[in-house]
PDB file of C-alpha atoms in Angstrom:
ATOM      1  CA  MET A   1       0.003   0.002   0.018  1.00 63.00           C
ATOM      2  CA  ILE A   2       2.709   2.492   0.974  1.00 75.00           C
ATOM      3  CA  TYR A   3       4.713   1.562  -2.136  1.00 69.00           C
ATOM      4  CA  ASP A   4       1.729   2.613  -4.244  1.00 73.00           C
ATOM      5  CA  VAL A   5       1.643   5.899  -2.356  1.00 80.00           C
ATOM      6  CA  MET A   6       5.305   6.500  -2.863  1.00 77.00           C
ATOM      7  CA  LYS A   7       5.014   6.006  -6.637  1.00 76.00           C
ATOM      8  CA  PHE A   8       2.189   8.490  -6.766  1.00 78.00           C
ATOM      9  CA  PHE A   9       3.880  10.857  -4.269  1.00 81.00           C
ATOM     10  CA  LYS A  10       6.701  11.529  -6.796  1.00 81.00           C
ATOM     11  CA  LYS A  11       4.105  12.766  -9.390  1.00 82.00           C
ATOM     12  CA  LEU A  12       2.219  15.003  -6.953  1.00 86.00           C
ATOM     13  CA  ASP A  13       1.892  18.749  -7.377  1.00 91.00           C
ATOM     14  CA  ASN A  14       0.295  21.416  -5.249  1.00 94.00           C
ATOM     15  CA  LYS A  15      -3.079  21.218  -6.996  1.00 95.00           C
ATOM     16  CA  ASP A  16      -3.323  17.470  -6.166  1.00 95.00           C
ATOM     17  CA  ILE A  17      -2.571  18.257  -2.587  1.00 95.00           C
ATOM     18  CA  ARG A  18      -5.211  20.975  -2.562  1.00 97.00           C
ATOM     19  CA  ILE A  19      -7.811  18.556  -3.942  1.00 97.00           C
ATOM     20  CA  LEU A  20      -6.971  15.878  -1.353  1.00 97.00           C
ATOM     21  CA  THR A  21      -6.980  18.467   1.441  1.00 97.00           C
ATOM     22  CA  GLY A  22     -10.381  19.819   0.284  1.00 97.00           C
ATOM     23  CA  ILE A  23     -11.851  16.323   0.325  1.00 96.00           C
ATOM     24  CA  GLU A  24     -10.312  15.739   3.745  1.00 95.00           C
ATOM     25  CA  VAL A  25     -11.871  18.994   5.122  1.00 94.00           C
ATOM     26  CA  GLY A  26     -15.202  18.130   3.499  1.00 95.00           C
ATOM     27  CA  MET A  27     -15.295  14.632   5.151  1.00 92.00           C
ATOM     28  CA  LYS A  28     -15.847  16.403   8.459  1.00 89.00           C
ATOM     29  CA  HIS A  29     -19.349  17.161   7.264  1.00 91.00           C
ATOM     30  CA  TYR A  30     -20.048  14.636   4.483  1.00 92.00           C
ATOM     31  CA  LYS A  31     -19.667  10.901   4.050  1.00 90.00           C
ATOM     32  CA  TRP A  32     -19.157  11.630   0.337  1.00 94.00           C
ATOM     33  CA  VAL A  33     -17.895  15.171  -0.310  1.00 96.00           C
ATOM     34  CA  PRO A  34     -20.063  16.746  -3.031  1.00 96.00           C
ATOM     35  CA  LEU A  35     -18.221  17.912  -6.125  1.00 94.00           C
ATOM     36  CA  GLU A  36     -19.397  21.475  -5.669  1.00 94.00           C
ATOM     37  CA  GLU A  37     -17.732  21.586  -2.268  1.00 95.00           C
ATOM     38  CA  ILE A  38     -14.431  20.459  -3.758  1.00 96.00           C
ATOM     39  CA  VAL A  39     -14.770  23.228  -6.413  1.00 95.00           C
ATOM     40  CA  LYS A  40     -15.417  25.811  -3.717  1.00 95.00           C
ATOM     41  CA  TYR A  41     -12.356  24.755  -1.671  1.00 96.00           C
ATOM     42  CA  THR A  42      -9.796  24.290  -4.495  1.00 96.00           C
ATOM     43  CA  LYS A  43     -10.901  27.056  -6.834  1.00 95.00           C
ATOM     44  CA  ILE A  44      -9.560  24.859  -9.672  1.00 95.00           C
ATOM     45  CA  PRO A  45     -11.410  25.199 -13.061  1.00 91.00           C
ATOM     46  CA  SER A  46     -14.023  22.484 -13.533  1.00 89.00           C
ATOM     47  CA  ASP A  47     -12.460  20.742 -16.582  1.00 91.00           C
ATOM     48  CA  GLU A  48      -9.063  20.530 -14.857  1.00 95.00           C
ATOM     49  CA  LEU A  49     -10.619  19.414 -11.566  1.00 95.00           C
ATOM     50  CA  PHE A  50     -12.571  16.592 -13.355  1.00 92.00           C
ATOM     51  CA  TYR A  51      -9.362  15.449 -14.997  1.00 94.00           C
ATOM     52  CA  ARG A  52      -7.334  15.450 -11.780  1.00 95.00           C
ATOM     53  CA  LEU A  53     -10.077  13.735  -9.761  1.00 95.00           C
ATOM     54  CA  ASP A  54     -10.306  11.032 -12.399  1.00 94.00           C
ATOM     55  CA  ASN A  55      -6.492  10.495 -12.129  1.00 93.00           C
ATOM     56  CA  LEU A  56      -6.693  10.372  -8.297  1.00 94.00           C
ATOM     57  CA  VAL A  57      -9.380   7.719  -8.539  1.00 94.00           C
ATOM     58  CA  LYS A  58      -7.240   5.677 -10.980  1.00 92.00           C
ATOM     59  CA  GLU A  59      -4.340   5.926  -8.526  1.00 89.00           C
ATOM     60  CA  ASP A  60      -6.574   4.570  -5.723  1.00 89.00           C
ATOM     61  CA  VAL A  61      -5.945   7.758  -3.664  1.00 92.00           C
ATOM     62  CA  VAL A  62      -9.560   8.930  -3.892  1.00 94.00           C
ATOM     63  CA  ILE A  63     -12.826   6.958  -4.056  1.00 94.00           C
ATOM     64  CA  GLY A  64     -15.816   8.363  -6.026  1.00 95.00           C
ATOM     65  CA  THR A  65     -19.560   7.731  -6.250  1.00 94.00           C
ATOM     66  CA  ARG A  66     -22.329   8.839  -8.569  1.00 92.00           C
ATOM     67  CA  THR A  67     -25.216   7.951  -6.204  1.00 90.00           C
ATOM     68  CA  PRO A  68     -27.110   9.596  -4.571  1.00 90.00           C
ATOM     69  CA  TYR A  69     -24.954  12.424  -5.966  1.00 93.00           C
ATOM     70  CA  GLU A  70     -21.397  12.826  -7.283  1.00 93.00           C
ATOM     71  CA  GLY A  71     -19.098  12.800  -4.288  1.00 96.00           C
ATOM     72  CA  TYR A  72     -15.622  11.761  -3.168  1.00 96.00           C
ATOM     73  CA  GLN A  73     -13.723  10.321  -0.194  1.00 94.00           C
ATOM     74  CA  ILE A  74     -10.025   9.922   0.523  1.00 92.00           C
ATOM     75  CA  TYR A  75      -9.062   6.608   1.931  1.00 83.00           C
ATOM     76  CA  PHE A  76      -5.807   5.399   3.509  1.00 87.00           C
ATOM     77  CA  ASN A  77      -3.668   5.881   0.388  1.00 89.00           C
ATOM     78  CA  GLY A  78      -4.847   9.518   0.200  1.00 91.00           C
ATOM     79  CA  TYR A  79      -4.413  10.072   3.925  1.00 93.00           C
ATOM     80  CA  ASP A  80      -0.935   8.606   3.815  1.00 93.00           C
ATOM     81  CA  THR A  81      -0.137  10.941   0.941  1.00 93.00           C
ATOM     82  CA  LEU A  82      -1.183  14.012   2.892  1.00 95.00           C
ATOM     83  CA  ALA A  83       0.725  12.859   5.974  1.00 96.00           C
ATOM     84  CA  LEU A  84       3.937  12.165   4.045  1.00 94.00           C
ATOM     85  CA  ASN A  85       3.674  15.529   2.244  1.00 94.00           C
ATOM     86  CA  ALA A  86       3.420  17.416   5.605  1.00 96.00           C
ATOM     87  CA  LEU A  87       6.285  15.336   7.227  1.00 96.00           C
ATOM     88  CA  VAL A  88       8.573  15.905   4.313  1.00 94.00           C
ATOM     89  CA  LYS A  89       7.911  19.668   4.226  1.00 94.00           C
ATOM     90  CA  ARG A  90       8.672  19.870   7.958  1.00 96.00           C
ATOM     91  CA  GLY A  91      11.922  17.976   7.573  1.00 95.00           C
ATOM     92  CA  SER A  92      10.738  15.124   9.862  1.00 97.00           C
ATOM     93  CA  ILE A  93      11.457  12.567   7.130  1.00 96.00           C
ATOM     94  CA  SER A  94      13.470  12.764   3.902  1.00 94.00           C
ATOM     95  CA  ALA A  95      13.045   9.132   2.652  1.00 92.00           C
ATOM     96  CA  ILE A  96      10.908   6.128   3.379  1.00 93.00           C
ATOM     97  CA  GLY A  97      12.162   2.534   3.181  1.00 91.00           C
ATOM     98  CA  ASP A  98      11.057  -1.057   3.615  1.00 91.00           C
ATOM     99  CA  GLU A  99       8.125  -2.242   5.627  1.00 92.00           C
ATOM    100  CA  ILE A 100       9.350  -3.645   8.952  1.00 92.00           C
ATOM    101  CA  GLY A 101       6.121  -4.374  10.763  1.00 89.00           C
ATOM    102  CA  TYR A 102       2.469  -4.969   9.999  1.00 86.00           C
ATOM    103  CA  GLY A 103      -0.570  -5.434  12.264  1.00 77.00           C
ATOM    104  CA  LYS A 104      -4.354  -5.278  12.101  1.00 76.00           C
ATOM    105  CA  GLU A 105      -4.348  -1.574  12.781  1.00 87.00           C
ATOM    106  CA  SER A 106      -0.962  -0.295  11.715  1.00 91.00           C
ATOM    107  CA  VAL A 107       1.847  -0.651   9.192  1.00 93.00           C
ATOM    108  CA  VAL A 108       5.421   0.373  10.047  1.00 95.00           C
ATOM    109  CA  HIS A 109       8.164   1.463   7.689  1.00 95.00           C
ATOM    110  CA  GLU A 110      11.765   2.460   8.214  1.00 96.00           C
ATOM    111  CA  GLY A 111      12.678   5.965   7.186  1.00 96.00           C
ATOM    112  CA  ILE A 112      15.405   8.601   7.077  1.00 96.00           C
ATOM    113  CA  LYS A 113      15.527  11.982   8.771  1.00 96.00           C
ATOM    114  CA  GLU A 114      18.173  14.465   7.628  1.00 91.00           C
ATOM    115  CA  PRO A 115      20.415  15.688  10.520  1.00 88.00           C
ATOM    116  CA  GLU A 116      20.363  19.254  11.731  1.00 83.00           C
ATOM    117  CA  LEU A 117      24.053  19.728  10.833  1.00 81.00           C
ATOM    118  CA  ALA A 118      25.329  18.783   7.401  1.00 79.00           C
ATOM    119  CA  ILE A 119      28.394  17.090   8.865  1.00 82.00           C
ATOM    120  CA  GLU A 120      26.239  14.570  10.827  1.00 88.00           C
ATOM    121  CA  GLU A 121      24.980  11.235   9.575  1.00 92.00           C
ATOM    122  CA  PRO A 122      21.273  10.857   8.487  1.00 93.00           C
ATOM    123  CA  ILE A 123      19.071   9.601  11.361  1.00 95.00           C
ATOM    124  CA  SER A 124      17.168   6.281  11.030  1.00 96.00           C
ATOM    125  CA  VAL A 125      13.565   6.597  12.143  1.00 97.00           C
ATOM    126  CA  VAL A 126      10.380   4.532  12.182  1.00 97.00           C
ATOM    127  CA  ILE A 127       7.210   5.782  10.444  1.00 97.00           C
ATOM    128  CA  LYS A 128       4.053   4.137  11.847  1.00 96.00           C
ATOM    129  CA  PHE A 129       0.870   4.564   9.778  1.00 95.00           C
ATOM    130  CA  HIS A 130      -2.187   3.929  11.956  1.00 94.00           C
ATOM    131  CA  ARG A 131      -5.008   1.893  10.380  1.00 88.00           C
ATOM    132  CA  GLU A 132      -7.423   1.967  13.251  1.00 76.00           C
ATOM    133  CA  GLY A 133     -10.777   0.339  12.552  1.00 60.00           C
ATOM    134  CA  ILE A 134      -9.932  -1.124   9.135  1.00 54.00           C
ATOM    135  CA  SER A 135     -10.912  -4.591  10.282  1.00 49.00           C
ATOM    136  CA  SER A 136     -13.939  -3.940  12.488  1.00 41.00           C
ATOM    137  CA  PHE A 137     -14.576  -0.322  13.258  1.00 40.00           C
ATOM    138  CA  LYS A 138     -17.649  -0.786  15.418  1.00 45.00           C
ATOM    139  CA  SER A 139     -15.807  -3.025  17.857  1.00 42.00           C
ATOM    140  CA  VAL A 140     -12.819  -0.638  17.848  1.00 41.00           C
ATOM    141  CA  LYS A 141     -15.076   2.272  18.701  1.00 43.00           C
ATOM    142  CA  ARG A 142     -16.580   0.306  21.584  1.00 43.00           C
ATOM    143  CA  ILE A 143     -13.225  -0.177  23.306  1.00 40.00           C
ATOM    144  CA  ARG A 144     -11.386   3.120  22.501  1.00 48.00           C
ATOM    145  CA  ASP A 145     -11.843   5.975  24.945  1.00 49.00           C
ATOM    146  CA  HIS A 146     -11.103   8.588  22.303  1.00 43.00           C
ATOM    147  CA  LEU A 147     -13.965   7.370  20.080  1.00 43.00           C
ATOM    148  CA  VAL A 148     -16.884   6.339  22.333  1.00 43.00           C
ATOM    149  CA  ASP A 149     -18.493   9.792  22.425  1.00 44.00           C
ATOM    150  CA  ARG A 150     -18.167  10.413  18.679  1.00 42.00           C
ATOM    151  CA  GLU A 151     -21.226   9.665  16.578  1.00 40.00           C
ATOM    152  CA  HIS A 152     -19.761  10.756  13.202  1.00 41.00           C
ATOM    153  CA  TYR A 153     -16.404   9.643  12.119  1.00 48.00           C
ATOM    154  CA  SER A 154     -14.562   7.850   9.412  1.00 74.00           C
ATOM    155  CA  TRP A 155     -11.847   5.245   9.523  1.00 81.00           C
ATOM    156  CA  VAL A 156      -9.189   7.700   8.407  1.00 84.00           C
ATOM    157  CA  TYR A 157     -10.296  10.220  11.105  1.00 85.00           C
ATOM    158  CA  ALA A 158     -10.155   7.456  13.734  1.00 89.00           C
ATOM    159  CA  SER A 159      -6.612   6.676  12.642  1.00 92.00           C
ATOM    160  CA  ARG A 160      -5.694  10.333  12.965  1.00 93.00           C
ATOM    161  CA  LEU A 161      -6.898  10.391  16.542  1.00 93.00           C
ATOM    162  CA  SER A 162      -5.056   7.146  17.298  1.00 94.00           C
ATOM    163  CA  ALA A 163      -1.775   8.518  15.884  1.00 96.00           C
ATOM    164  CA  LYS A 164      -2.146  11.794  17.716  1.00 96.00           C
ATOM    165  CA  ARG A 165      -2.863   9.889  20.937  1.00 96.00           C
ATOM    166  CA  GLU A 166       0.196   7.685  20.514  1.00 97.00           C
ATOM    167  CA  TYR A 167       2.499  10.634  19.753  1.00 98.00           C
ATOM    168  CA  GLU A 168       1.277  12.583  22.740  1.00 98.00           C
ATOM    169  CA  VAL A 169       1.710   9.742  25.156  1.00 98.00           C
ATOM    170  CA  LEU A 170       5.180   9.031  23.911  1.00 98.00           C
ATOM    171  CA  ALA A 171       6.028  12.751  24.385  1.00 98.00           C
ATOM    172  CA  ASN A 172       4.673  12.563  27.925  1.00 98.00           C
ATOM    173  CA  LEU A 173       6.558   9.363  28.814  1.00 98.00           C
ATOM    174  CA  TYR A 174       9.953  10.045  27.172  1.00 98.00           C
ATOM    175  CA  PRO A 175      12.594  10.068  28.636  1.00 98.00           C
ATOM    176  CA  ASP A 176      11.256   8.977  32.118  1.00 98.00           C
ATOM    177  CA  VAL A 177       9.968   5.793  30.677  1.00 98.00           C
ATOM    178  CA  SER A 178      11.947   3.625  28.215  1.00 98.00           C
ATOM    179  CA  VAL A 179       9.920   4.220  25.038  1.00 98.00           C
ATOM    180  CA  PRO A 180      11.070   5.247  21.531  1.00 98.00           C
ATOM    181  CA  GLU A 181      11.812   8.979  21.290  1.00 98.00           C
ATOM    182  CA  PRO A 182       8.982  10.661  19.361  1.00 98.00           C
ATOM    183  CA  VAL A 183       9.946  12.938  16.446  1.00 98.00           C
ATOM    184  CA  ASP A 184       6.682  14.130  14.800  1.00 98.00           C
ATOM    185  CA  GLN A 185       3.102  13.281  13.976  1.00 98.00           C
ATOM    186  CA  ASN A 186       0.785  14.236  11.130  1.00 98.00           C
ATOM    187  CA  ARG A 187      -2.647  12.790  10.433  1.00 96.00           C
ATOM    188  CA  ASN A 188      -2.407   9.009  10.743  1.00 96.00           C
ATOM    189  CA  ALA A 189       1.480   8.889  10.794  1.00 97.00           C
ATOM    190  CA  VAL A 190       3.856   8.946  13.749  1.00 98.00           C
ATOM    191  CA  VAL A 191       7.587   9.335  13.332  1.00 98.00           C
ATOM    192  CA  MET A 192       9.805   8.052  16.076  1.00 98.00           C
ATOM    193  CA  HIS A 193      13.301   6.740  16.724  1.00 97.00           C
ATOM    194  CA  PHE A 194      13.900   2.996  16.376  1.00 96.00           C
ATOM    195  CA  ALA A 195      13.284   0.950  19.559  1.00 96.00           C
ATOM    196  CA  LYS A 196      16.662  -0.164  20.914  1.00 95.00           C
ATOM    197  CA  GLY A 197      17.590  -3.841  20.816  1.00 96.00           C
ATOM    198  CA  SER A 198      15.533  -6.749  19.549  1.00 97.00           C
ATOM    199  CA  GLU A 199      11.981  -8.077  20.136  1.00 97.00           C
ATOM    200  CA  LEU A 200      11.671  -9.977  23.438  1.00 98.00           C
ATOM    201  CA  THR A 201       9.984 -12.978  21.753  1.00 98.00           C
ATOM    202  CA  LYS A 202      13.039 -13.333  19.348  1.00 97.00           C
ATOM    203  CA  THR A 203      15.726 -12.989  22.013  1.00 98.00           C
ATOM    204  CA  LYS A 204      17.195 -15.547  24.386  1.00 97.00           C
ATOM    205  CA  LEU A 205      17.827 -13.859  27.775  1.00 98.00           C
ATOM    206  CA  LEU A 206      20.769 -14.866  29.896  1.00 97.00           C
ATOM    207  CA  GLU A 207      19.461 -12.848  32.866  1.00 98.00           C
ATOM    208  CA  PRO A 208      15.666 -13.170  32.618  1.00 98.00           C
ATOM    209  CA  ASP A 209      15.063 -12.056  36.230  1.00 98.00           C
ATOM    210  CA  ARG A 210      16.904  -8.767  35.578  1.00 98.00           C
ATOM    211  CA  PHE A 211      14.926  -8.021  32.452  1.00 98.00           C
ATOM    212  CA  PHE A 212      11.636  -8.970  34.102  1.00 98.00           C
ATOM    213  CA  ASP A 213      12.428  -6.505  36.962  1.00 98.00           C
ATOM    214  CA  GLU A 214      13.258  -3.786  34.454  1.00 98.00           C
ATOM    215  CA  ILE A 215       9.995  -4.244  32.590  1.00 98.00           C
ATOM    216  CA  ILE A 216       8.075  -3.978  35.846  1.00 98.00           C
ATOM    217  CA  GLN A 217      10.038  -0.851  36.750  1.00 98.00           C
ATOM    218  CA  GLN A 218       9.071   0.787  33.484  1.00 98.00           C
ATOM    219  CA  ILE A 219       5.417  -0.099  34.085  1.00 98.00           C
ATOM    220  CA  LYS A 220       5.744   1.566  37.491  1.00 98.00           C
ATOM    221  CA  ASN A 221       7.471   4.633  35.965  1.00 98.00           C
ATOM    222  CA  ALA A 222       4.615   5.026  33.506  1.00 98.00           C
ATOM    223  CA  TYR A 223       2.023   4.525  36.230  1.00 98.00           C
ATOM    224  CA  SER A 224       3.619   7.278  38.258  1.00 98.00           C
ATOM    225  CA  LEU A 225       3.019   9.586  35.296  1.00 98.00           C
ATOM    226  CA  GLY A 226      -0.609   8.549  35.142  1.00 98.00           C
ATOM    227  CA  ILE A 227      -0.307   6.066  32.246  1.00 98.00           C
ATOM    228  CA  ILE A 228      -1.227   2.396  31.981  1.00 98.00           C
ATOM    229  CA  HIS A 229      -0.256   0.664  28.709  1.00 98.00           C
ATOM    230  CA  ALA A 230      -3.418  -1.482  28.611  1.00 98.00           C
ATOM    231  CA  ASP A 231      -2.191  -3.684  25.774  1.00 96.00           C
ATOM    232  CA  LEU A 232       1.175  -4.932  27.049  1.00 98.00           C
ATOM    233  CA  SER A 233       2.568  -8.336  26.152  1.00 98.00           C
ATOM    234  CA  GLU A 234       5.814  -9.907  25.115  1.00 98.00           C
ATOM    235  CA  TYR A 235       5.179  -8.774  21.546  1.00 96.00           C
ATOM    236  CA  ASN A 236       5.601  -5.056  22.212  1.00 96.00           C
ATOM    237  CA  ILE A 237       8.697  -5.217  24.379  1.00 98.00           C
ATOM    238  CA  PHE A 238      12.251  -4.760  23.020  1.00 98.00           C
ATOM    239  CA  VAL A 239      15.367  -5.769  25.014  1.00 98.00           C
ATOM    240  CA  HIS A 240      18.942  -4.626  24.849  1.00 97.00           C
ATOM    241  CA  PRO A 241      22.045  -4.937  27.114  1.00 96.00           C
ATOM    242  CA  GLU A 242      21.144  -1.813  29.133  1.00 96.00           C
ATOM    243  CA  GLY A 243      17.478  -2.581  29.597  1.00 97.00           C
ATOM    244  CA  VAL A 244      14.186  -2.565  27.743  1.00 98.00           C
ATOM    245  CA  GLU A 245      11.912  -0.390  25.556  1.00 98.00           C
ATOM    246  CA  ILE A 246       8.133  -0.679  25.395  1.00 98.00           C
ATOM    247  CA  ILE A 247       6.232   0.233  22.164  1.00 97.00           C
ATOM    248  CA  ASP A 248       2.634   0.518  20.944  1.00 95.00           C
ATOM    249  CA  TRP A 249       0.934   2.903  23.374  1.00 96.00           C
ATOM    250  CA  PRO A 250      -2.239   4.209  21.613  1.00 93.00           C
ATOM    251  CA  GLN A 251      -4.565   2.134  23.744  1.00 94.00           C
ATOM    252  CA  TYR A 252      -3.214   3.554  26.997  1.00 97.00           C
ATOM    253  CA  ILE A 253      -5.572   4.479  29.867  1.00 98.00           C
ATOM    254  CA  THR A 254      -5.139   6.451  33.059  1.00 98.00           C
ATOM    255  CA  PRO A 255      -5.505   5.231  36.658  1.00 97.00           C
ATOM    256  CA  GLU A 256      -8.947   6.895  36.772  1.00 97.00           C
ATOM    257  CA  HIS A 257     -10.309   4.547  34.157  1.00 98.00           C
ATOM    258  CA  PRO A 258     -13.080   2.333  35.597  1.00 97.00           C
ATOM    259  CA  HIS A 259     -11.151  -0.781  34.566  1.00 97.00           C
ATOM    260  CA  ALA A 260      -7.694   0.519  35.410  1.00 98.00           C
ATOM    261  CA  VAL A 261      -6.821  -2.096  37.987  1.00 97.00           C
ATOM    262  CA  GLU A 262      -8.055  -4.958  35.797  1.00 98.00           C
ATOM    263  CA  LEU A 263      -6.124  -3.760  32.806  1.00 98.00           C
ATOM    264  CA  LEU A 264      -2.939  -3.092  34.792  1.00 98.00           C
ATOM    265  CA  LYS A 265      -3.202  -6.640  36.175  1.00 98.00           C
ATOM    266  CA  ARG A 266      -3.657  -7.958  32.657  1.00 98.00           C
ATOM    267  CA  ASP A 267      -0.514  -6.143  31.474  1.00 98.00           C
ATOM    268  CA  VAL A 268       1.578  -7.511  34.297  1.00 98.00           C
ATOM    269  CA  SER A 269       0.058 -10.975  34.047  1.00 98.00           C
ATOM    270  CA  ASN A 270       0.867 -11.181  30.328  1.00 98.00           C
ATOM    271  CA  VAL A 271       4.447 -10.461  31.040  1.00 98.00           C
ATOM    272  CA  LEU A 272       4.681 -12.695  34.052  1.00 98.00           C
ATOM    273  CA  THR A 273       3.031 -15.598  32.144  1.00 98.00           C
ATOM    274  CA  TYR A 274       5.639 -15.248  29.347  1.00 98.00           C
ATOM    275  CA  PHE A 275       8.563 -15.146  31.736  1.00 98.00           C
ATOM    276  CA  ASN A 276       7.270 -18.046  33.764  1.00 98.00           C
ATOM    277  CA  ARG A 277       6.577 -20.201  30.711  1.00 98.00           C
ATOM    278  CA  LYS A 278       9.905 -19.557  29.060  1.00 98.00           C
ATOM    279  CA  TYR A 279      12.278 -18.874  31.965  1.00 98.00           C
ATOM    280  CA  LYS A 280      10.517 -20.280  35.036  1.00 98.00           C
ATOM    281  CA  VAL A 281      10.432 -16.831  36.644  1.00 98.00           C
ATOM    282  CA  ASN A 282       7.963 -16.934  39.534  1.00 97.00           C
ATOM    283  CA  ARG A 283       6.539 -13.819  41.170  1.00 97.00           C
ATOM    284  CA  ASP A 284       3.379 -12.896  43.031  1.00 98.00           C
ATOM    285  CA  LEU A 285       1.064 -10.849  40.899  1.00 98.00           C
ATOM    286  CA  ASP A 286      -0.567  -8.980  43.763  1.00 97.00           C
ATOM    287  CA  ASN A 287       2.762  -8.025  45.215  1.00 98.00           C
ATOM    288  CA  ILE A 288       3.870  -6.613  41.866  1.00 98.00           C
ATOM    289  CA  ILE A 289       0.691  -4.595  41.488  1.00 98.00           C
ATOM    290  CA  GLU A 290       1.129  -3.171  44.991  1.00 98.00           C
ATOM    291  CA  TYR A 291       4.726  -2.276  44.148  1.00 98.00           C
ATOM    292  CA  ILE A 292       3.623  -0.492  40.937  1.00 98.00           C
ATOM    293  CA  LYS A 293       0.957   1.544  42.661  1.00 97.00           C
ATOM    294  CA  ASN A 294       3.086   2.465  45.706  1.00 93.00           C
ATOM    295  CA  GLU A 295       4.447   5.941  45.358  1.00 77.00           C
TER     296      GLU A 295
END
């Protein structure tokens, strides 16, 4: 999907961006943005606008309908395009590379950010494109705090909220909690530094007790800042010689959440179960929870 966007991105000009932005703005009020609204926003002559819209549809950046009226939507390809355009203009990324991760609600690519000084080396970054709700949006809305009170939404808008939420929580946690350093966010895309080390599930630990204690300490550090991960498992923990890094925070909750204790216990229990199964690490769950909550 991103590769298709990158091919198109090279052919973009300012008028294409204006059309995509106009449809994006119109989607706040319409499921299908009427053609006349796009004309009003872009101020592009009708003949040229028709030609460009037709091309955007062929590139799978825009979706069109003729019933009950002529209207248009942007979907993830279009949203990715707008996000990349903004991030490149801001200097947050200068190149995008291979896909390095894929889930039900996100796709992750490696990228490059130019250094502030010309004599420095380019900086390797991660670009995470949120895809919240693409599989089952109704069920996603039911369990996401940032969506439950919203009656009108789109999948792309939900992904924007999810990306904004993840960027903000990373900015709040870093550097007091071992998380990837956030760089920038636009629409459904978050740019951050690479997580240090390797995935816990793909690494054989020589000191499992030490790493388990370090994970619990990071959970405690986050809790002291009013954050509970709420989706923690061995699959979103990285380990390296100096410690650990925890990724994937958009589902976080606060200690005031009605199910905070339950979800905190689930986070810890997931980690404890993994370490017990693989390394025979035995700890008391209630004692760990008490330690985490104790100031």
